[in-house]
Amino acid sequence: MTQTTPSDKALVPFVSVDHMMQLIHHIGVEEMMRGLADYIEADFRRWELFDKTPRVASHSEKGVIELMPTSDGDVYGFKYVNGHPSNTKAGLQTVTAFGLLADVASGYPVLLSEMTMLTAMRTAAVSALVARTLAPKGSKTMAMIGNGAQSEFQSLAMKAILGLEEVRLYDVDRAATEKCAANLAQSGLRVTKCTSAEEAMLGAEIITTCTADKQYATILTDNMVGAGVHINAIGGDCPGKTELAPAILHRADIFVEYPEQTRVEGEIQQLAPDHPVTEFWEVITGKRPGRTSDKQITLFDSVGFATEDFSALRYVRDRIQDTGFYHPLDLLADPDDPRDLYGMLQRAKS
Ligand code: NAD
């Protein structure tokens, strides 16, 4: 990243929700998912140079607010994100987010962006990138359990990145399934509405669980999961919030983003702290094997990690350059004499 120059340093590009939606349509949803997956994969390949820490979580009875920082030495980034499963009852989103990139050399912010849309896009891109690596070759059908805000994005990323042809939807709330099916009607995916998780899983090589409930839920029981499938477990991402019966975890080979965070937040919080897992970056870089047999159950215990948001923000920063899809934001005080901050305040009075 180039350092900010005196003439432009005071104005930080801000990508609003409206501009993010325009950017996504300008690029195309599926094209952008492929682009995000490329950036995310590139950063997984240089995993070892990132400054990594489990996200900082502030828990309450209703949900969690988290800060997710990281740096590659040149650029620093963080995301603010919440998770409030009961929000939808009040007409609010379960997950909202915004994030920032900064120049490490000066400490000056260089991008501020909405990240509610971007999180849905990046979470889906990560799911599909991992599934392309671990799911049975030629997978065409996915069970999508939990048909809320993330579900269309998850389905479309699997189509764009993996070549998925059919998605089988199930949600405890039929209205969510109807919404998801309607939104995907023109997507080119074959969409089947199901009345149980078991029905959704018929013939599916990939099973995505993406539900929201602040408890140890059992979206999948052990007897529901046959040999050879890939499970993409998205919704268990907080202490005391999981989706899978522990017996499934014992039959599966488990792949995670950053173990220090996933052991606290992911499905594997239900297992012993030393239960073996593979870090996804190790598979991407060829250090460790991914899927090794047709019978193997591969499980991506997704919780969402800071580098993925960093990659997504990098992508947005690169793609907004030639578009008008941002506002220059007066975020930084910028006195002519950097030590005369007070003088600047006084001049503002007149
Ligand atoms: P949402 O509230 O919009 O949708 C959740 C859906 O799950 C709802 O439609 C609800 O009816 C359904 N559901 C609840 N219990 C169910 C059950 N037992 N069986 C079937 N369906 C059930 O939430 P969202 O924004 O789509 O997010 C879904 C989950 O994904 C949340 O838990 C969120 O925290 C998590 N998430 C994870 C990541 C990640 O990186 N891993 C990123 C974003 C969101």
GROMACS .gro file of C-alpha atoms and ligand atoms in nm:
model
  394
    1MET     CA    1   0.000   0.000   0.000
    2THR     CA    2   0.132   0.346  -0.086
    3GLN     CA    3   0.156   0.594   0.195
    4THR     CA    4  -0.101   0.872   0.199
    5THR     CA    5   0.017   1.204   0.051
    6PRO     CA    6  -0.035   1.543   0.223
    7SER     CA    7  -0.296   1.651  -0.033
    8ASP     CA    8  -0.528   1.355   0.017
    9LYS     CA    9  -0.440   1.225   0.361
   10ALA     CA   10  -0.734   1.387   0.538
   11LEU     CA   11  -1.000   1.216   0.329
   12VAL     CA   12  -1.064   0.848   0.376
   13PRO     CA   13  -1.272   0.657   0.120
   14PHE     CA   14  -1.589   0.531   0.286
   15VAL     CA   15  -1.795   0.256   0.119
   16SER     CA   16  -2.155   0.279   0.238
   17VAL     CA   17  -2.406  -0.006   0.218
   18ASP     CA   18  -2.553   0.159  -0.090
   19HIS     CA   19  -2.214   0.188  -0.258
   20MET     CA   20  -2.125  -0.170  -0.164
   21MET     CA   21  -2.445  -0.292  -0.329
   22GLN     CA   22  -2.364  -0.087  -0.640
   23LEU     CA   23  -2.011  -0.228  -0.645
   24ILE     CA   24  -2.142  -0.585  -0.615
   25HIS     CA   25  -2.386  -0.531  -0.905
   26HIS     CA   26  -2.121  -0.350  -1.110
   27ILE     CA   27  -1.885  -0.648  -1.078
   28GLY     CA   28  -2.159  -0.915  -1.063
   29VAL     CA   29  -2.238  -1.125  -0.753
   30GLU     CA   30  -2.075  -1.445  -0.875
   31GLU     CA   31  -1.776  -1.273  -1.034
   32MET     CA   32  -1.714  -1.083  -0.711
   33MET     CA   33  -1.735  -1.405  -0.508
   34ARG     CA   34  -1.470  -1.560  -0.732
   35GLY     CA   35  -1.256  -1.247  -0.692
   36LEU     CA   36  -1.296  -1.252  -0.313
   37ALA     CA   37  -1.207  -1.623  -0.303
   38ASP     CA   38  -0.887  -1.546  -0.497
   39TYR     CA   39  -0.786  -1.272  -0.252
   40ILE     CA   40  -0.875  -1.490   0.049
   41GLU     CA   41  -0.678  -1.783  -0.093
   42ALA     CA   42  -0.379  -1.556  -0.164
   43ASP     CA   43  -0.377  -1.443   0.200
   44PHE     CA   44  -0.412  -1.803   0.328
   45ARG     CA   45  -0.098  -1.877   0.122
   46ARG     CA   46   0.096  -1.609   0.312
   47TRP     CA   47  -0.064  -1.705   0.644
   48GLU     CA   48   0.258  -1.718   0.842
   49LEU     CA   49   0.341  -1.350   0.799
   50PHE     CA   50   0.009  -1.227   0.940
   51ASP     CA   51  -0.018  -1.088   1.290
   52LYS     CA   52  -0.291  -1.320   1.429
   53THR     CA   53  -0.499  -1.313   1.743
   54PRO     CA   54  -0.836  -1.464   1.840
   55ARG     CA   55  -1.104  -1.198   1.804
   56VAL     CA   56  -1.193  -0.990   2.107
   57ALA     CA   57  -1.548  -1.076   2.209
   58SER     CA   58  -1.785  -0.894   2.441
   59HIS     CA   59  -2.069  -1.128   2.535
   60SER     CA   60  -2.413  -1.040   2.666
   61GLU     CA   61  -2.729  -1.239   2.729
   62LYS     CA   62  -2.861  -1.155   2.380
   63GLY     CA   63  -2.548  -1.182   2.170
   64VAL     CA   64  -2.191  -1.085   2.110
   65ILE     CA   65  -1.994  -0.787   1.976
   66GLU     CA   66  -1.652  -0.868   1.837
   67LEU     CA   67  -1.342  -0.691   1.708
   68MET     CA   68  -1.126  -0.879   1.458
   69PRO     CA   69  -0.781  -0.728   1.399
   70THR     CA   70  -0.488  -0.843   1.184
   71SER     CA   71  -0.192  -0.705   0.989
   72ASP     CA   72   0.039  -0.825   0.713
   73GLY     CA   73   0.309  -0.578   0.816
   74ASP     CA   74   0.218  -0.318   0.550
   75VAL     CA   75  -0.156  -0.293   0.604
   76TYR     CA   76  -0.357  -0.323   0.924
   77GLY     CA   77  -0.727  -0.411   0.928
   78PHE     CA   78  -1.008  -0.479   1.167
   79LYS     CA   79  -1.377  -0.562   1.155
   80TYR     CA   80  -1.649  -0.478   1.406
   81VAL     CA   81  -1.919  -0.745   1.396
   82ASN     CA   82  -2.212  -0.849   1.612
   83GLY     CA   83  -2.410  -1.172   1.643
   84HIS     CA   84  -2.758  -1.140   1.796
   85PRO     CA   85  -2.978  -1.441   1.705
   86SER     CA   86  -3.298  -1.291   1.848
   87ASN     CA   87  -3.257  -0.962   1.655
   88THR     CA   88  -3.467  -1.080   1.361
   89LYS     CA   89  -3.775  -1.096   1.588
   90ALA     CA   90  -3.735  -0.719   1.634
   91GLY     CA   91  -3.683  -0.662   1.262
   92LEU     CA   92  -3.304  -0.628   1.303
   93GLN     CA   93  -3.020  -0.821   1.140
   94THR     CA   94  -2.851  -1.105   1.332
   95VAL     CA   95  -2.514  -0.993   1.193
   96THR     CA   96  -2.402  -0.639   1.105
   97ALA     CA   97  -2.047  -0.522   1.047
   98PHE     CA   98  -1.810  -0.251   0.933
   99GLY     CA   99  -1.435  -0.251   0.891
  100LEU     CA  100  -1.124  -0.050   0.827
  101LEU     CA  101  -0.784  -0.076   0.660
  102ALA     CA  102  -0.490   0.139   0.769
  103ASP     CA  103  -0.139   0.208   0.646
  104VAL     CA  104   0.100   0.049   0.898
  105ALA     CA  105   0.378   0.299   0.815
  106SER     CA  106   0.172   0.609   0.909
  107GLY     CA  107  -0.112   0.454   1.110
  108TYR     CA  108  -0.354   0.649   0.892
  109PRO     CA  109  -0.681   0.479   0.789
  110VAL     CA  110  -0.702   0.426   0.412
  111LEU     CA  111  -1.047   0.265   0.384
  112LEU     CA  112  -1.362   0.250   0.594
  113SER     CA  113  -1.635   0.021   0.472
  114GLU     CA  114  -1.969  -0.130   0.557
  115MET     CA  115  -1.918  -0.503   0.604
  116THR     CA  116  -2.264  -0.652   0.653
  117MET     CA  117  -2.298  -0.722   0.280
  118LEU     CA  118  -1.926  -0.785   0.254
  119THR     CA  119  -1.929  -1.038   0.541
  120ALA     CA  120  -2.205  -1.236   0.369
  121MET     CA  121  -2.003  -1.229   0.046
  122ARG     CA  122  -1.672  -1.324   0.213
  123THR     CA  123  -1.822  -1.595   0.437
  124ALA     CA  124  -1.977  -1.752   0.128
  125ALA     CA  125  -1.653  -1.719  -0.070
  126VAL     CA  126  -1.460  -1.888   0.214
  127SER     CA  127  -1.717  -2.172   0.233
  128ALA     CA  128  -1.690  -2.237  -0.139
  129LEU     CA  129  -1.311  -2.208  -0.145
  130VAL     CA  130  -1.289  -2.468   0.134
  131ALA     CA  131  -1.553  -2.691  -0.029
  132ARG     CA  132  -1.369  -2.675  -0.363
  133THR     CA  133  -1.064  -2.807  -0.177
  134LEU     CA  134  -1.229  -3.066   0.052
  135ALA     CA  135  -1.569  -3.173  -0.082
  136PRO     CA  136  -1.600  -3.485  -0.301
  137LYS     CA  137  -1.483  -3.404  -0.655
  138GLY     CA  138  -1.774  -3.317  -0.884
  139SER     CA  139  -2.012  -3.225  -0.599
  140LYS     CA  140  -2.335  -3.092  -0.752
  141THR     CA  141  -2.587  -3.086  -0.466
  142MET     CA  142  -2.589  -2.900  -0.135
  143ALA     CA  143  -2.828  -2.915   0.159
  144MET     CA  144  -2.871  -2.560   0.289
  145ILE     CA  145  -3.000  -2.580   0.647
  146GLY     CA  146  -3.089  -2.237   0.784
  147ASN     CA  147  -3.231  -2.011   0.514
  148GLY     CA  148  -3.162  -1.670   0.670
  149ALA     CA  149  -2.951  -1.375   0.559
  150GLN     CA  150  -2.640  -1.576   0.466
  151SER     CA  151  -2.814  -1.858   0.278
  152GLU     CA  152  -2.846  -1.719  -0.077
  153PHE     CA  153  -2.485  -1.600  -0.065
  154GLN     CA  154  -2.370  -1.946   0.050
  155SER     CA  155  -2.563  -2.110  -0.233
  156LEU     CA  156  -2.443  -1.871  -0.504
  157ALA     CA  157  -2.078  -1.895  -0.400
  158MET     CA  158  -2.096  -2.274  -0.430
  159LYS     CA  159  -2.236  -2.231  -0.781
  160ALA     CA  160  -1.979  -1.968  -0.881
  161ILE     CA  161  -1.670  -2.132  -0.732
  162LEU     CA  162  -1.750  -2.504  -0.726
  163GLY     CA  163  -2.007  -2.554  -1.001
  164LEU     CA  164  -2.297  -2.648  -0.768
  165GLU     CA  165  -2.618  -2.728  -0.959
  166GLU     CA  166  -2.882  -2.798  -0.692
  167VAL     CA  167  -2.955  -2.652  -0.350
  168ARG     CA  168  -3.197  -2.824  -0.112
  169LEU     CA  169  -3.338  -2.577   0.139
  170TYR     CA  170  -3.463  -2.634   0.493
  171ASP     CA  171  -3.541  -2.394   0.777
  172VAL     CA  172  -3.759  -2.436   1.087
  173ASP     CA  173  -3.931  -2.120   0.967
  174ARG     CA  174  -4.103  -2.199   0.636
  175ALA     CA  175  -4.114  -1.827   0.548
  176ALA     CA  176  -3.732  -1.820   0.541
  177THR     CA  177  -3.725  -2.113   0.298
  178GLU     CA  178  -3.986  -1.944   0.075
  179LYS     CA  179  -3.780  -1.620   0.079
  180CYS     CA  180  -3.457  -1.802  -0.007
  181ALA     CA  181  -3.622  -2.006  -0.285
  182ALA     CA  182  -3.775  -1.691  -0.437
  183ASN     CA  183  -3.441  -1.507  -0.424
  184LEU     CA  184  -3.264  -1.799  -0.595
  185ALA     CA  185  -3.537  -1.860  -0.854
  186GLN     CA  186  -3.344  -1.689  -1.137
  187SER     CA  187  -2.999  -1.799  -1.017
  188GLY     CA  188  -2.956  -2.098  -1.246
  189LEU     CA  189  -2.951  -2.330  -0.944
  190ARG     CA  190  -3.215  -2.604  -0.916
  191VAL     CA  191  -3.390  -2.515  -0.590
  192THR     CA  192  -3.580  -2.773  -0.384
  193LYS     CA  193  -3.780  -2.670  -0.077
  194CYS     CA  194  -3.772  -2.938   0.193
  195THR     CA  195  -3.972  -2.996   0.510
  196SER     CA  196  -3.695  -3.151   0.721
  197ALA     CA  197  -3.318  -3.145   0.747
  198GLU     CA  198  -3.316  -3.516   0.656
  199GLU     CA  199  -3.505  -3.447   0.334
  200ALA     CA  200  -3.270  -3.160   0.249
  201MET     CA  201  -2.972  -3.391   0.287
  202LEU     CA  202  -3.097  -3.653   0.038
  203GLY     CA  203  -2.830  -3.691  -0.231
  204ALA     CA  204  -2.630  -3.393  -0.104
  205GLU     CA  205  -2.251  -3.420  -0.117
  206ILE     CA  206  -2.221  -3.090   0.073
  207ILE     CA  207  -2.421  -3.005   0.387
  208THR     CA  208  -2.417  -2.644   0.500
  209THR     CA  209  -2.557  -2.559   0.841
  210CYS     CA  210  -2.615  -2.186   0.882
  211THR     CA  211  -2.863  -2.143   1.164
  212ALA     CA  212  -2.873  -1.889   1.444
  213ASP     CA  213  -2.958  -1.994   1.797
  214LYS     CA  214  -2.768  -1.907   2.112
  215GLN     CA  215  -2.745  -2.263   2.246
  216TYR     CA  216  -2.583  -2.602   2.194
  217ALA     CA  217  -2.826  -2.689   1.913
  218THR     CA  218  -2.840  -3.022   1.731
  219ILE     CA  219  -2.914  -2.928   1.372
  220LEU     CA  220  -2.752  -3.255   1.262
  221THR     CA  221  -2.755  -3.577   1.464
  222ASP     CA  222  -2.499  -3.849   1.409
  223ASN     CA  223  -2.733  -4.090   1.226
  224MET     CA  224  -2.820  -3.821   0.967
  225VAL     CA  225  -2.466  -3.797   0.831
  226GLY     CA  226  -2.348  -4.062   0.586
  227ALA     CA  227  -1.991  -4.139   0.482
  228GLY     CA  228  -1.810  -3.926   0.225
  229VAL     CA  229  -1.990  -3.592   0.268
  230HIS     CA  230  -1.844  -3.248   0.328
  231ILE     CA  231  -2.004  -3.049   0.612
  232ASN     CA  232  -1.977  -2.673   0.606
  233ALA     CA  233  -2.072  -2.566   0.960
  234ILE     CA  234  -2.121  -2.190   0.962
  235GLY     CA  235  -2.365  -2.109   1.243
  236GLY     CA  236  -2.171  -2.239   1.546
  237ASP     CA  237  -1.938  -1.945   1.601
  238CYS     CA  238  -1.960  -1.846   1.964
  239PRO     CA  239  -1.908  -2.005   2.307
  240GLY     CA  240  -2.227  -2.199   2.391
  241LYS     CA  241  -2.353  -2.175   2.027
  242THR     CA  242  -2.302  -2.490   1.820
  243GLU     CA  243  -2.496  -2.688   1.558
  244LEU     CA  244  -2.360  -3.043   1.541
  245ALA     CA  245  -2.392  -3.348   1.766
  246PRO     CA  246  -2.046  -3.423   1.914
  247ALA     CA  247  -2.055  -3.780   1.771
  248ILE     CA  248  -2.033  -3.630   1.418
  249LEU     CA  249  -1.717  -3.444   1.516
  250HIS     CA  250  -1.558  -3.772   1.628
  251ARG     CA  251  -1.626  -3.932   1.287
  252ALA     CA  252  -1.506  -3.634   1.083
  253ASP     CA  253  -1.170  -3.491   0.985
  254ILE     CA  254  -1.195  -3.134   1.104
  255PHE     CA  255  -1.055  -2.830   0.923
  256VAL     CA  256  -1.039  -2.489   1.089
  257GLU     CA  257  -0.924  -2.134   1.021
  258TYR     CA  258  -0.729  -2.044   1.337
  259PRO     CA  259  -0.738  -2.311   1.613
  260GLU     CA  260  -0.681  -2.064   1.899
  261GLN     CA  261  -1.011  -1.897   1.806
  262THR     CA  262  -1.205  -2.202   1.682
  263ARG     CA  263  -1.143  -2.406   1.998
  264VAL     CA  264  -1.329  -2.134   2.192
  265GLU     CA  265  -1.601  -2.051   1.938
  266GLY     CA  266  -1.647  -2.338   1.693
  267GLU     CA  267  -1.807  -2.682   1.699
  268ILE     CA  268  -1.484  -2.815   1.849
  269GLN     CA  269  -1.551  -2.631   2.176
  270GLN     CA  270  -1.745  -2.955   2.245
  271LEU     CA  271  -1.424  -3.164   2.215
  272ALA     CA  272  -1.108  -3.207   2.420
  273PRO     CA  273  -0.869  -2.910   2.381
  274ASP     CA  274  -0.610  -3.132   2.213
  275HIS     CA  275  -0.846  -3.298   1.962
  276PRO     CA  276  -0.657  -3.302   1.630
  277VAL     CA  277  -0.759  -3.050   1.364
  278THR     CA  278  -0.602  -2.932   1.039
  279GLU     CA  279  -0.557  -2.563   0.967
  280PHE     CA  280  -0.695  -2.477   0.624
  281TRP     CA  281  -0.388  -2.275   0.524
  282GLU     CA  282  -0.183  -2.594   0.562
  283VAL     CA  283  -0.402  -2.767   0.303
  284ILE     CA  284  -0.391  -2.469   0.067
  285THR     CA  285  -0.010  -2.459   0.083
  286GLY     CA  286   0.026  -2.839   0.048
  287LYS     CA  287   0.174  -2.890   0.397
  288ARG     CA  288  -0.109  -3.122   0.507
  289PRO     CA  289  -0.353  -3.340   0.309
  290GLY     CA  290  -0.717  -3.244   0.261
  291ARG     CA  291  -0.961  -3.517   0.156
  292THR     CA  292  -0.784  -3.851   0.131
  293SER     CA  293  -1.072  -4.096   0.072
  294ASP     CA  294  -1.425  -4.123  -0.068
  295LYS     CA  295  -1.557  -4.242   0.268
  296GLN     CA  296  -1.408  -3.960   0.472
  297ILE     CA  297  -1.635  -3.698   0.630
  298THR     CA  298  -1.465  -3.361   0.599
  299LEU     CA  299  -1.592  -3.088   0.828
  300PHE     CA  300  -1.515  -2.719   0.793
  301ASP     CA  301  -1.573  -2.573   1.140
  302SER     CA  302  -1.612  -2.215   1.019
  303VAL     CA  303  -1.617  -1.927   1.266
  304GLY     CA  304  -1.483  -1.648   1.043
  305PHE     CA  305  -1.128  -1.518   1.087
  306ALA     CA  306  -0.977  -1.169   1.066
  307THR     CA  307  -0.754  -1.242   0.765
  308GLU     CA  308  -1.066  -1.323   0.556
  309ASP     CA  309  -1.209  -0.977   0.630
  310PHE     CA  310  -0.870  -0.822   0.562
  311SER     CA  311  -0.866  -0.998   0.221
  312ALA     CA  312  -1.221  -0.877   0.149
  313LEU     CA  313  -1.132  -0.518   0.239
  314ARG     CA  314  -0.819  -0.541   0.021
  315TYR     CA  315  -1.038  -0.655  -0.266
  316VAL     CA  316  -1.281  -0.364  -0.214
  317ARG     CA  317  -0.995  -0.113  -0.186
  318ASP     CA  318  -0.855  -0.235  -0.518
  319ARG     CA  319  -1.192  -0.244  -0.694
  320ILE     CA  320  -1.330   0.098  -0.593
  321GLN     CA  321  -1.029   0.285  -0.739
  322ASP     CA  322  -1.189   0.348  -1.078
  323THR     CA  323  -1.550   0.367  -0.964
  324GLY     CA  324  -1.737   0.643  -0.787
  325PHE     CA  325  -1.864   0.392  -0.531
  326TYR     CA  326  -1.733   0.569  -0.220
  327HIS     CA  327  -1.757   0.894  -0.028
  328PRO     CA  328  -1.439   1.081   0.068
  329LEU     CA  329  -1.478   1.096   0.446
  330ASP     CA  330  -1.345   1.371   0.670
  331LEU     CA  331  -1.230   1.125   0.937
  332LEU     CA  332  -0.891   1.265   1.033
  333ALA     CA  333  -0.794   1.600   1.180
  334ASP     CA  334  -0.538   1.743   0.939
  335PRO     CA  335  -0.373   2.062   1.067
  336ASP     CA  336  -0.125   2.230   0.830
  337ASP     CA  337   0.123   2.220   1.117
  338PRO     CA  338   0.077   1.867   1.255
  339ARG     CA  339   0.163   1.989   1.606
  340ASP     CA  340  -0.089   2.273   1.599
  341LEU     CA  341  -0.408   2.079   1.656
  342TYR     CA  342  -0.537   2.341   1.899
  343GLY     CA  343  -0.469   2.623   1.650
  344MET     CA  344  -0.679   2.435   1.398
  345LEU     CA  345  -0.963   2.416   1.652
  346GLN     CA  346  -0.941   2.791   1.715
  347ARG     CA  347  -0.941   2.878   1.345
  348ALA     CA  348  -1.254   2.665   1.303
  349LYS     CA  349  -1.435   2.895   1.549
  350SER     CA  350  -1.392   3.194   1.322
  351NAD     P1  351  -3.039  -1.535   1.026
  351NAD     O1  352  -3.091  -1.510   1.165
  351NAD     O2  353  -3.071  -1.439   0.919
  351NAD     O3  354  -3.081  -1.681   0.976
  351NAD     C1  355  -3.073  -1.795   1.060
  351NAD     C2  356  -3.183  -1.892   1.016
  351NAD     O4  357  -3.167  -2.016   1.089
  351NAD     C3  358  -3.324  -1.842   1.045
  351NAD     O5  359  -3.401  -1.838   0.925
  351NAD     C4  360  -3.379  -1.945   1.145
  351NAD     O6  361  -3.518  -1.970   1.128
  351NAD     C5  362  -3.297  -2.068   1.109
  351NAD     N1  363  -3.291  -2.171   1.212
  351NAD     C6  364  -3.276  -2.154   1.347
  351NAD     N2  365  -3.277  -2.277   1.407
  351NAD     C7  366  -3.290  -2.369   1.309
  351NAD     C8  367  -3.296  -2.512   1.308
  351NAD     N3  368  -3.290  -2.583   1.421
  351NAD     N4  369  -3.307  -2.576   1.187
  351NAD     C9  370  -3.317  -2.505   1.072
  351NAD     N5  371  -3.313  -2.370   1.066
  351NAD    C10  372  -3.299  -2.302   1.183
  351NAD     O7  373  -2.878  -1.545   1.045
  351NAD     P2  374  -2.765  -1.535   0.932
  351NAD     O8  375  -2.717  -1.396   0.918
  351NAD     O9  376  -2.808  -1.613   0.812
  351NAD    O10  377  -2.648  -1.614   1.007
  351NAD    C11  378  -2.661  -1.753   1.031
  351NAD    C12  379  -2.555  -1.797   1.128
  351NAD    O11  380  -2.426  -1.786   1.068
  351NAD    C13  381  -2.551  -1.714   1.255
  351NAD    O12  382  -2.538  -1.802   1.366
  351NAD    C14  383  -2.426  -1.629   1.239
  351NAD    O13  384  -2.368  -1.595   1.364
  351NAD    C15  385  -2.339  -1.722   1.160
  351NAD     N6  386  -2.235  -1.657   1.079
  351NAD    C16  387  -2.113  -1.718   1.072
  351NAD    C17  388  -2.014  -1.664   0.994
  351NAD    C18  389  -1.882  -1.735   0.983
  351NAD    O14  390  -1.786  -1.678   0.931
  351NAD     N7  391  -1.872  -1.858   1.026
  351NAD    C19  392  -2.035  -1.545   0.923
  351NAD    C20  393  -2.162  -1.486   0.928
  351NAD    C21  394  -2.261  -1.544   1.006
   0.00000   0.00000   0.00000
